[in-house]
């Protein structure tokens, strides 16, 4: 498979990340087969993509007349067999190993042998996912950031088995999306979460120990370190449950107690205070 022969991309899962990934591929001129298990998830994804394209038109990133062409390149499907036409595939189904295992096994059977299969997982080993398929050398991590249409970074993760050819094609393909690929080897949390989650965790410890309020912690990091968002604002945005899950992955995978999740984070999750999505986390949202 060469870079230039990639014209059609399958995106598996049309949730938060899948709709964004489909959006950026379609905007870059690729045909996209967007697959989810139920039509209502596809309808919701297309609605979100349409609204996000409007926002891009307003910002001048896209012309009004380009929008229908971008939407026309998206083909929503519930039938997995439809991904047979894809020249590249990205998996963005929920972060549960059993779901990933089933989806990857099914996709692996349908996709042509030369097609590269990428996973957008935030925390599962790319090496372990690659080993579940019959194409481990053509398996790679493609870690997009949320919100996908806005964020410049894609961590491109090389599994132990990934071939140079598959890795290089994925790096170049990422550039075609107008994103900046950064090469990373497979390790728990990759680089993004390996560095970000201890920051969020330490910020939570500062609150738990009464060192400072959430507002004060975030103000220090925004005004003193030039971070656009404070770590606790960001944690609320990501979801405190997701943060705790990723800290567990770092703790289990690296075995160092410095990655243990802050008890206050776990307590908030137990209370159902998950951040923005539940209207309350470190902050309250109307
Ligand atoms: N949300 C984030 O900020 C973020 C950031 C980076 C990476 N990720 C990763 O992206 C992946 C997806 O996360 P998300 O937040 O978009 O989840 P989500 O729950 O919003 O979306 C997942 C979608 O997959 C669909 N799905 C479930 N089973 C499926 C199947 N068998 N085939 C096809 N679709 C199926 C669900 O219906 C849902 O629409 C996860 O691996 C996550 O770790 C998430």
CSV table of C-alpha atoms and ligand atoms in Angstrom, one decimal, residues 11-19 21 35-38 41-42 44 80 91-96 99-100 102-103 106 119-124 142-148 193 237-238 242 246, ligand 1:
chain,number,residue,atom,x,y,z
A,11,UNK,CA,-13.6,5.0,10.7
A,12,UNK,CA,-15.0,2.5,13.2
A,13,UNK,CA,-17.1,4.2,15.8
A,14,UNK,CA,-18.9,7.5,15.3
A,15,UNK,CA,-18.7,8.9,18.9
A,16,UNK,CA,-16.8,11.9,20.2
A,17,UNK,CA,-13.5,11.0,18.5
A,18,UNK,CA,-14.9,9.0,15.5
A,19,UNK,CA,-17.0,12.0,14.2
A,21,UNK,CA,-11.7,11.8,12.7
A,35,UNK,CA,-19.3,2.8,10.8
A,36,UNK,CA,-21.3,2.5,14.0
A,37,UNK,CA,-23.6,-0.1,15.5
A,38,UNK,CA,-26.8,1.9,15.3
A,41,UNK,CA,-25.3,7.3,16.5
A,42,UNK,CA,-24.5,7.9,12.8
A,44,UNK,CA,-25.9,12.3,15.7
A,80,UNK,CA,-19.4,-3.7,8.8
A,91,UNK,CA,-10.7,2.3,15.1
A,92,UNK,CA,-12.4,4.7,17.6
A,93,UNK,CA,-14.8,2.4,19.5
A,94,UNK,CA,-15.1,2.6,23.3
A,95,UNK,CA,-12.0,2.1,25.5
A,96,UNK,CA,-12.9,-1.4,26.5
A,99,UNK,CA,-15.1,-4.2,22.4
A,100,UNK,CA,-11.8,-3.4,20.7
A,102,UNK,CA,-14.3,-7.9,18.7
A,103,UNK,CA,-14.2,-4.9,16.4
A,106,UNK,CA,-14.1,-8.4,12.5
A,119,UNK,CA,-6.3,2.5,16.7
A,120,UNK,CA,-7.1,5.7,18.4
A,121,UNK,CA,-6.9,4.2,21.9
A,122,UNK,CA,-5.7,6.5,24.7
A,123,UNK,CA,-4.3,3.8,26.9
A,124,UNK,CA,-4.4,0.3,25.6
A,142,UNK,CA,-3.1,7.1,15.7
A,143,UNK,CA,-3.9,9.1,18.9
A,144,UNK,CA,-5.9,12.1,17.9
A,145,UNK,CA,-6.7,14.8,20.5
A,146,UNK,CA,-10.1,16.0,21.4
A,147,UNK,CA,-11.7,18.1,19.7
A,148,UNK,CA,-10.2,16.5,16.6
A,193,UNK,CA,-1.0,10.9,29.1
A,237,UNK,CA,-13.2,18.5,30.3
A,238,UNK,CA,-11.6,15.0,29.8
A,242,UNK,CA,-11.3,8.7,32.2
A,246,UNK,CA,-5.7,6.2,32.6
B,1,LIG,N1,-12.8,11.3,24.2
B,1,LIG,C1,-11.5,11.7,24.2
B,1,LIG,O1,-11.1,12.8,24.6
B,1,LIG,C2,-10.5,10.8,23.6
B,1,LIG,C3,-9.2,11.4,23.2
B,1,LIG,C4,-8.3,10.5,22.6
B,1,LIG,C5,-8.6,9.2,22.3
B,1,LIG,N2,-9.8,8.7,22.7
B,1,LIG,C6,-10.1,7.3,22.5
B,1,LIG,O2,-10.9,7.2,21.3
B,1,LIG,C7,-11.7,6.0,21.4
B,1,LIG,C8,-13.2,6.4,21.3
B,1,LIG,O3,-13.5,7.3,22.4
B,1,LIG,P1,-14.8,8.2,22.3
B,1,LIG,O4,-14.6,9.2,23.4
B,1,LIG,O5,-15.0,8.7,20.9
B,1,LIG,O6,-15.9,7.2,22.7
B,1,LIG,P2,-17.5,7.4,22.5
B,1,LIG,O7,-18.2,6.5,23.5
B,1,LIG,O8,-17.9,8.8,22.3
B,1,LIG,O9,-17.7,6.7,21.0
B,1,LIG,C9,-17.5,5.4,20.7
B,1,LIG,C10,-18.5,5.0,19.6
B,1,LIG,O10,-18.2,3.6,19.2
B,1,LIG,C11,-19.5,3.0,18.9
B,1,LIG,N3,-19.3,1.6,19.0
B,1,LIG,C12,-19.5,0.7,20.0
B,1,LIG,N4,-19.3,-0.5,19.6
B,1,LIG,C13,-19.0,-0.4,18.2
B,1,LIG,C14,-18.7,-1.4,17.2
B,1,LIG,N5,-18.7,-2.7,17.5
B,1,LIG,N6,-18.5,-0.9,16.0
B,1,LIG,C15,-18.5,0.4,15.7
B,1,LIG,N7,-18.8,1.3,16.6
B,1,LIG,C16,-19.0,0.9,17.9
B,1,LIG,C17,-20.4,3.6,20.0
B,1,LIG,O11,-21.8,3.4,19.6
B,1,LIG,C18,-20.0,5.0,20.0
B,1,LIG,O12,-20.7,5.8,19.1
B,1,LIG,C19,-11.4,5.3,22.8
B,1,LIG,O13,-10.4,4.3,22.5
B,1,LIG,C20,-10.7,6.5,23.6
B,1,LIG,O14,-9.8,6.0,24.5
B,1,LIG,C21,-10.7,9.5,23.4
